[in-house]
Coordinates of C-alpha atoms in Angstrom, one line a residue:
M213 CA 23.2 -48.7 -29.1
K214 CA 20.5 -46.3 -29.3
K215 CA 18.1 -48.9 -30.9
C216 CA 18.7 -50.9 -27.5
I217 CA 17.9 -47.7 -25.5
I218 CA 14.9 -46.5 -27.9
I219 CA 13.7 -50.5 -27.4
T220 CA 14.4 -50.3 -23.7
L221 CA 12.4 -47.1 -23.2
A222 CA 9.4 -48.6 -25.3
F223 CA 9.4 -51.5 -23.4
A224 CA 9.6 -49.7 -19.9
A225 CA 6.7 -47.7 -21.0
I226 CA 4.5 -50.7 -22.6
S227 CA 5.1 -52.0 -19.0
T228 CA 3.9 -49.2 -16.8
V229 CA 0.8 -48.3 -19.3
A230 CA 0.2 -52.2 -18.6
L231 CA 0.6 -52.2 -14.7
G232 CA -2.1 -49.2 -15.7
Q233 CA -2.9 -46.6 -12.5
T234 CA -1.7 -46.7 -8.8
L235 CA -4.1 -44.9 -6.5
E236 CA -1.8 -42.2 -5.4
E237 CA -1.5 -41.4 -9.1
C238 CA -5.3 -40.9 -9.1
W239 CA -6.3 -38.5 -5.6
L240 CA -3.6 -36.6 -7.3
A241 CA -4.9 -36.8 -10.8
A242 CA -8.4 -36.3 -9.8
E243 CA -7.4 -33.7 -6.8
R244 CA -6.3 -31.3 -10.6
N245 CA -9.1 -32.3 -12.1
Y246 CA -11.5 -31.3 -9.9
P247 CA -13.1 -28.1 -10.2
L248 CA -12.8 -26.9 -6.6
I249 CA -9.4 -26.5 -7.7
R250 CA -9.3 -23.4 -9.3
Q251 CA -10.2 -22.0 -6.3
Y252 CA -7.8 -21.7 -4.7
G253 CA -6.1 -19.2 -6.8
L254 CA -9.2 -17.2 -7.0
I255 CA -9.1 -17.3 -3.6
E256 CA -5.7 -16.0 -3.5
K257 CA -6.4 -13.3 -5.7
T258 CA -9.6 -12.1 -3.8
T259 CA -7.2 -11.8 -0.6
E260 CA -5.2 -9.1 -1.9
L261 CA -7.1 -7.6 -3.9
T262 CA -8.7 -6.8 -0.3
V263 CA -5.8 -6.9 2.0
A264 CA -5.3 -3.6 -1.0
N265 CA -8.1 -1.5 -1.1
I266 CA -7.9 -1.5 3.1
Q267 CA -4.7 -0.7 3.1
K268 CA -5.4 2.1 0.5
G269 CA -7.1 3.6 3.6
W270 CA -3.5 5.7 4.1
L271 CA -4.8 7.5 1.3
P272 CA -5.6 10.8 1.4
Q273 CA -9.2 10.8 1.0
V274 CA -10.4 13.2 -1.3
S275 CA -14.0 14.3 -2.3
A276 CA -15.4 17.4 -4.8
Q277 CA -18.6 19.2 -4.3
A278 CA -21.1 21.9 -5.5
Q279 CA -23.5 23.6 -4.2
A280 CA -25.7 26.4 -4.2
T281 CA -28.1 27.6 -1.3
Y282 CA -31.5 30.6 -0.9
Q283 CA -31.6 31.8 2.5
S284 CA -34.6 33.6 3.6
D285 CA -32.2 35.2 5.7
V286 CA -28.8 36.4 6.1
T287 CA -26.8 38.3 8.2
A288 CA -26.6 41.3 8.2
W289 CA -25.4 45.1 9.8
P290 CA -26.9 46.5 12.0
D291 CA -29.6 49.5 11.0
E292 CA -27.7 52.2 13.9
M293 CA -24.1 50.9 12.1
K294 CA -26.1 51.3 8.3
M295 CA -27.1 54.4 9.4
M296 CA -23.7 56.0 10.5
M297 CA -22.0 54.2 7.2
T298 CA -23.7 55.8 4.9
G299 CA -24.0 59.3 6.4
M300 CA -19.9 58.7 6.1
G301 CA -21.2 57.6 2.3
I302 CA -20.2 54.4 2.7
S303 CA -22.7 51.6 0.4
M304 CA -23.2 48.7 2.6
K305 CA -25.0 46.5 0.4
G306 CA -25.3 43.3 2.7
L307 CA -25.2 39.8 1.9
K308 CA -27.6 37.9 -0.9
K309 CA -30.0 35.7 -0.1
D310 CA -28.9 33.2 -3.2
Q311 CA -25.3 31.8 -2.0
Y312 CA -23.0 29.4 -3.9
R313 CA -20.1 27.1 -3.5
V314 CA -17.6 24.6 -5.6
G315 CA -14.3 22.8 -3.4
I316 CA -12.9 20.3 -2.6
D317 CA -12.3 18.2 1.1
V318 CA -9.0 16.8 1.3
Q319 CA -8.7 14.6 5.0
Q320 CA -5.5 12.2 5.7
T321 CA -5.1 9.9 8.5
I322 CA -2.6 10.4 10.8
Y323 CA -3.5 6.9 13.4
D324 CA -6.4 5.3 12.8
G325 CA -5.8 3.6 16.0
G326 CA -4.6 0.2 14.2
T327 CA -8.3 -0.1 12.6
I328 CA -6.9 -0.8 9.1
S329 CA -4.1 -2.7 10.9
S330 CA -7.0 -5.3 12.1
Q331 CA -9.0 -5.2 9.2
K332 CA -6.8 -7.1 6.7
A333 CA -5.7 -9.3 9.7
V334 CA -8.9 -10.3 9.4
A335 CA -9.0 -10.1 5.7
R336 CA -6.2 -12.3 5.4
E337 CA -7.7 -15.1 8.5
Q338 CA -11.1 -14.9 6.2
G339 CA -9.0 -15.5 3.0
K340 CA -7.0 -18.9 5.1
V341 CA -11.1 -19.9 6.3
Q342 CA -12.0 -20.3 3.1
E343 CA -8.9 -22.1 1.7
A344 CA -9.2 -24.6 4.4
Q345 CA -12.3 -25.1 3.7
T346 CA -11.8 -25.9 -0.4
E347 CA -9.2 -28.3 1.3
V348 CA -11.8 -30.2 3.5
S349 CA -14.3 -30.5 0.3
L350 CA -11.0 -31.8 -2.2
Y351 CA -9.5 -34.2 0.2
A352 CA -13.3 -35.5 0.4
V353 CA -12.6 -36.3 -3.2
R354 CA -10.0 -39.2 -2.4
R355 CA -13.0 -41.3 -1.2
R356 CA -15.3 -40.8 -4.3
V357 CA -11.6 -41.9 -5.9
N358 CA -11.0 -45.6 -3.6
E359 CA -14.4 -45.9 -4.6
M360 CA -14.3 -46.5 -8.1
Y361 CA -10.3 -47.6 -7.4
F362 CA -11.4 -50.7 -5.4
S363 CA -14.9 -51.8 -7.5
L364 CA -12.5 -51.7 -11.0
L365 CA -10.3 -53.7 -9.2
M366 CA -12.4 -56.4 -7.1
L367 CA -13.4 -56.8 -11.2
E368 CA -10.2 -57.2 -12.9
E369 CA -10.4 -59.6 -9.6
Q370 CA -13.3 -61.5 -10.2
M371 CA -12.3 -61.5 -14.8
L372 CA -8.6 -63.3 -13.7
L373 CA -10.9 -66.2 -11.7
N374 CA -13.2 -65.8 -14.7
R375 CA -11.0 -66.8 -16.9
D376 CA -9.0 -69.2 -14.4
L377 CA -12.5 -71.1 -14.0
Q378 CA -13.4 -71.2 -18.4
E379 CA -10.2 -72.7 -18.4
L380 CA -10.6 -75.4 -15.5
L381 CA -14.2 -76.1 -17.5
A382 CA -12.7 -76.2 -20.6
G383 CA -10.1 -78.6 -19.7
N384 CA -13.4 -81.0 -18.6
E385 CA -15.2 -80.4 -21.3
R386 CA -12.0 -82.0 -23.5
K387 CA -11.4 -84.9 -21.1
L388 CA -15.3 -86.0 -21.6
H389 CA -15.4 -85.3 -24.8
S390 CA -12.4 -88.2 -25.6
M391 CA -14.7 -89.9 -23.0
V392 CA -17.8 -89.8 -24.8
K393 CA -15.2 -90.9 -28.0
G394 CA -14.1 -93.8 -26.3
G395 CA -17.8 -94.5 -25.0
T396 CA -17.0 -94.0 -21.4
A397 CA -19.0 -91.3 -21.3
A398 CA -22.4 -89.7 -22.2
E399 CA -23.1 -87.0 -24.5
S400 CA -25.2 -85.7 -22.2
D401 CA -22.4 -85.0 -19.5
W402 CA -20.6 -83.2 -21.7
Q403 CA -22.5 -81.3 -22.7
N404 CA -23.3 -80.2 -19.5
V405 CA -19.9 -78.8 -18.7
K406 CA -19.9 -77.0 -22.0
A407 CA -23.0 -75.7 -21.4
E408 CA -21.9 -74.2 -17.8
R409 CA -18.4 -73.3 -19.5
L410 CA -20.8 -71.1 -22.1
K411 CA -22.3 -69.1 -18.9
V412 CA -19.2 -68.1 -16.9
V413 CA -18.1 -67.2 -20.4
Q414 CA -21.5 -65.0 -20.4
Q415 CA -20.5 -63.5 -17.4
A416 CA -17.1 -62.8 -18.6
A417 CA -18.9 -60.5 -21.0
S418 CA -21.2 -58.8 -18.1
L419 CA -17.6 -58.2 -15.7
E420 CA -16.1 -56.7 -18.8
S421 CA -19.0 -54.1 -20.0
Q422 CA -19.2 -53.3 -16.1
K423 CA -15.2 -53.1 -15.9
R424 CA -15.2 -51.0 -19.5
M425 CA -18.0 -48.5 -17.3
L426 CA -16.2 -48.1 -14.4
T427 CA -12.6 -46.9 -15.9
R428 CA -15.0 -45.1 -18.3
M429 CA -16.4 -43.1 -15.1
L430 CA -12.7 -43.3 -13.2
S431 CA -10.9 -41.7 -16.3
A432 CA -13.7 -38.8 -16.0
F433 CA -13.3 -38.0 -12.3
C434 CA -9.7 -38.3 -13.0
G435 CA -8.8 -36.3 -15.7
I436 CA -6.6 -38.5 -16.9
E437 CA -6.8 -42.1 -19.9
V438 CA -7.5 -44.6 -16.9
R439 CA -5.6 -47.9 -18.3
G440 CA -5.9 -49.8 -15.4
V441 CA -5.2 -50.7 -11.6
Q442 CA -2.8 -51.9 -9.8
K443 CA -3.0 -53.6 -6.1
P444 CA -1.7 -51.3 -4.0
A445 CA 0.3 -53.0 -0.9
G446 CA -1.1 -53.8 1.9
L447 CA 0.1 -51.0 5.0
E448 CA -0.8 -51.5 8.2
A449 CA -4.2 -50.2 10.0
A450 CA -3.4 -46.4 10.8
G451 CA -3.0 -44.8 15.0
Q452 CA -5.7 -43.6 16.7
S453 CA -4.8 -39.8 15.1
A454 CA -7.2 -37.4 13.2
G455 CA -4.6 -34.2 13.3
Q456 CA -2.9 -34.7 9.7
R457 CA -7.1 -34.3 8.4
P458 CA -8.0 -30.7 6.2
E459 CA -11.1 -30.5 8.9
M460 CA -8.6 -29.8 11.9
K461 CA -6.9 -27.2 9.9
L462 CA -10.2 -25.2 9.4
F463 CA -11.0 -25.5 12.8
D464 CA -7.6 -23.7 13.6
A465 CA -8.2 -21.0 10.3
Q466 CA -11.6 -20.3 12.2
L467 CA -10.2 -19.7 15.8
R468 CA -7.7 -17.3 14.3
L469 CA -10.1 -16.0 12.3
F470 CA -12.2 -14.9 16.2
D471 CA -8.9 -13.8 17.5
A472 CA -8.2 -10.9 15.1
Q473 CA -11.8 -9.7 14.9
E474 CA -11.8 -9.7 18.3
K475 CA -8.5 -6.8 18.2
G476 CA -10.6 -5.2 16.0
L477 CA -13.1 -5.0 18.5
N478 CA -10.1 -3.2 20.7
S479 CA -9.3 -0.8 17.9
A480 CA -13.0 0.2 17.4
L481 CA -12.0 2.1 20.8
M482 CA -9.1 3.8 20.2
P483 CA -9.0 7.9 19.1
R484 CA -8.6 8.7 15.4
L485 CA -5.8 11.8 14.4
G486 CA -6.4 13.3 10.6
V487 CA -5.7 16.7 9.1
F488 CA -7.6 18.1 6.4
A489 CA -7.6 20.3 3.7
Q490 CA -10.6 22.3 2.4
G491 CA -10.7 25.2 -0.8
Y492 CA -13.9 26.3 -2.5
Y493 CA -14.0 29.0 -4.7
G494 CA -17.9 30.9 -3.9
Y495 CA -19.6 33.0 -2.2
P496 CA -20.0 33.9 0.4
G497 CA -16.2 33.5 1.7
L498 CA -14.3 32.9 4.6
N499 CA -14.4 37.1 4.9
M500 CA -17.7 37.6 5.4
F501 CA -18.2 41.2 6.1
E502 CA -15.6 41.8 2.4
D503 CA -18.4 40.0 1.1
M504 CA -21.0 42.1 2.2
M505 CA -20.0 44.9 0.9
R506 CA -18.7 43.4 -2.3
H507 CA -21.0 40.4 -4.1
R508 CA -17.8 38.9 -5.5
W509 CA -17.4 34.8 -5.7
S510 CA -13.3 33.7 -4.1
L511 CA -11.2 31.8 -3.5
N512 CA -11.2 30.3 0.2
G513 CA -9.0 27.6 1.7
V514 CA -8.8 26.1 4.7
I515 CA -6.2 24.1 6.7
G516 CA -6.4 22.0 10.0
A517 CA -6.0 18.8 12.6
R518 CA -9.4 16.6 14.2
L519 CA -8.8 14.6 16.6
S520 CA -12.1 12.4 17.2
W521 CA -13.0 10.1 19.6
N522 CA -16.1 7.5 18.9
I523 CA -17.4 6.5 22.7
G524 CA -20.2 5.1 20.8
A525 CA -18.5 1.3 20.1
I526 CA -18.5 1.4 24.4
Y527 CA -22.1 0.2 23.8
T528 CA -22.2 -2.9 21.8
R529 CA -18.4 -4.2 22.9
K530 CA -19.6 -6.5 25.0
N531 CA -22.2 -8.7 23.4
D532 CA -19.6 -8.4 20.5
K533 CA -16.9 -10.3 22.0
A534 CA -19.9 -12.1 24.3
K535 CA -21.0 -13.5 20.7
L536 CA -17.4 -13.7 19.2
Q537 CA -16.8 -15.7 22.1
L538 CA -19.8 -18.5 21.6
Q539 CA -18.3 -18.9 18.0
R540 CA -15.5 -20.8 19.7
E541 CA -17.5 -22.8 21.8
M542 CA -19.3 -23.6 19.0
T543 CA -16.1 -24.2 17.2
E544 CA -14.7 -26.1 19.9
S545 CA -17.7 -28.1 19.7
N546 CA -17.5 -29.1 16.1
R547 CA -13.9 -30.5 16.1
E548 CA -15.0 -32.4 19.0
V549 CA -17.8 -33.3 17.9
F550 CA -15.2 -34.6 14.5
L551 CA -12.6 -35.7 16.4
F552 CA -15.8 -38.0 18.0
N553 CA -16.8 -39.6 15.2
N554 CA -13.2 -39.5 13.9
R555 CA -12.3 -42.0 16.4
M556 CA -16.0 -44.2 16.2
E557 CA -15.1 -44.4 12.4
Q558 CA -11.1 -45.9 13.0
I559 CA -12.3 -48.0 15.6
Q560 CA -15.1 -49.6 13.2
Q561 CA -12.1 -49.7 10.3
Q562 CA -10.2 -51.9 12.2
E563 CA -11.9 -54.1 13.3
E564 CA -12.9 -55.4 10.0
I565 CA -9.6 -55.1 8.8
A566 CA -9.3 -57.7 11.4
R567 CA -12.1 -59.8 10.2
Y568 CA -10.8 -59.7 7.0
K569 CA -7.7 -61.0 8.5
K570 CA -9.1 -64.1 10.1
M571 CA -11.0 -64.1 7.1
I572 CA -8.5 -64.7 4.7
A573 CA -6.6 -67.1 6.7
D574 CA -9.4 -69.2 6.3
D575 CA -10.0 -68.7 3.4
E576 CA -6.9 -70.6 2.5
E577 CA -7.4 -73.8 4.0
I578 CA -10.7 -73.9 2.5
I579 CA -9.5 -73.6 -1.5
A580 CA -6.7 -76.2 -0.4
L581 CA -9.3 -78.7 0.1
R582 CA -12.0 -77.4 -2.4
A583 CA -9.2 -77.8 -4.8
A584 CA -8.5 -82.1 -3.2
V585 CA -12.2 -82.5 -3.2
R586 CA -12.4 -81.4 -6.5
K587 CA -10.0 -83.4 -8.2
A588 CA -10.6 -86.1 -6.6
A589 CA -14.2 -85.5 -8.2
E590 CA -12.6 -85.3 -11.5
S591 CA -10.7 -88.8 -10.6
K592 CA -14.3 -90.2 -9.5
L593 CA -15.8 -89.2 -12.7
A594 CA -12.9 -90.5 -15.5
H595 CA -14.0 -94.0 -13.1
G596 CA -17.6 -93.8 -13.4
I597 CA -17.9 -93.5 -10.1
I598 CA -20.1 -90.0 -9.3
D599 CA -21.5 -88.2 -12.2
V600 CA -21.0 -84.7 -13.5
N601 CA -23.0 -82.6 -11.7
D602 CA -21.6 -83.5 -8.4
L603 CA -18.5 -82.7 -10.3
V604 CA -19.3 -78.8 -11.7
R605 CA -20.4 -78.2 -8.1
E606 CA -17.2 -79.2 -6.8
I607 CA -15.9 -76.8 -9.0
N608 CA -18.0 -73.8 -8.5
Q609 CA -17.7 -74.7 -5.3
E610 CA -13.9 -74.1 -5.8
N611 CA -14.7 -71.0 -7.5
A612 CA -16.8 -69.5 -4.8
A613 CA -13.8 -69.9 -2.4
R614 CA -11.1 -68.5 -4.8
T615 CA -13.2 -65.8 -5.4
G616 CA -14.4 -64.8 -1.9
K617 CA -10.7 -65.0 -0.3
S618 CA -10.3 -62.3 -3.8
M619 CA -12.9 -60.4 -2.2
H620 CA -11.8 -60.3 0.8
E621 CA -8.5 -59.2 0.1
I622 CA -9.8 -56.2 -1.5
E623 CA -12.7 -55.7 0.5
M624 CA -9.7 -55.1 3.3
L625 CA -7.7 -53.6 0.9
K626 CA -10.0 -50.9 1.3
E627 CA -10.2 -50.6 4.6
I628 CA -7.0 -50.0 5.0
Y629 CA -7.1 -47.3 2.0
D630 CA -9.7 -45.7 3.9
N631 CA -8.7 -46.4 7.6
K632 CA -5.9 -43.8 6.1
F633 CA -7.9 -41.4 4.1
T634 CA -10.3 -41.5 7.9
T635 CA -6.4 -40.5 9.5
N636 CA -4.2 -38.5 6.6
E637 CA -1.2 -40.6 8.1

């Protein structure tokens, strides 16, 4: 029982490999393999770090300082008071001109008018814009996969038709060889068909080389070993919409960023409230009179609250809002241009799809007629009515008709999937 299961799984795996990769599998593999995919994580981490740094604006802001100065003049007692103090036996030294201070300032924001909140909102929206731009670039990878995938599919179809042509020529070659032996055909006729078959064999070698090159390119682009491609299922052309395209998300993200930036302009007009503490060790201290009598260093401290209101933002507010409005209008204009071009592309693709459908319907009849003519030519050649050149010509025309149909089918499929890319449906 176990052996049966193992054999069944093995055959299933072989069948999957033999079928090759689907177009959707190549899309996903290419997106995962594309170096730009790493930017998603980098953008997210960068945004998190930026927001964390902005949030630290609520932490106490501490600064240390040290200064030494020499002044040309200092605060001094009036001469009358000096004389009076001297008369009382009190020595008044006054302040020294060299002064020193080593201290720490601490400031704590209590109310910032929404500045930190708006800065965090702007940072997050900027991160979303970058992610949307990355998504647009990654989505474009699908078009490149489409080009290689359908080119490879076309080569495989040409190789199948080439093998069919070789078999057809080989069959006629065998018939002519028998006829030559029977004396009913010239050896040159047999040689002519053989030469034609060898030429087709040469074409097969060229097609195989092109397939290997394209397979290696697609494998490298997708980051997987592509062993073959599967012919996608036929789909109907997508509707007239581009709402799911990543470019639309990018435009929306840009507009949200402008909204966040405008809120930041509003917060710039709000007052700021905070508390502070200053402490220093030096000379002179806050007790000026004591230090005028005794030249010594002391510890000093100040605490308080500060309300500030910078109205300078009013001067540029109007222009800043006008700039943001212009950026909004430019983004909306870019959206309209994108939708217009997208619509033109859809119309072209839909017309191409309709054209290929009509051509494929005609191809069916052309192939049937060419096959009938070729079979008649084989019969005529056997009865000596036509020469081998006429037969070769009919064989080539039938092959051209079959090749034309296969190419039209694949080109129509490519247009359908390009249309799917255009609408992202």
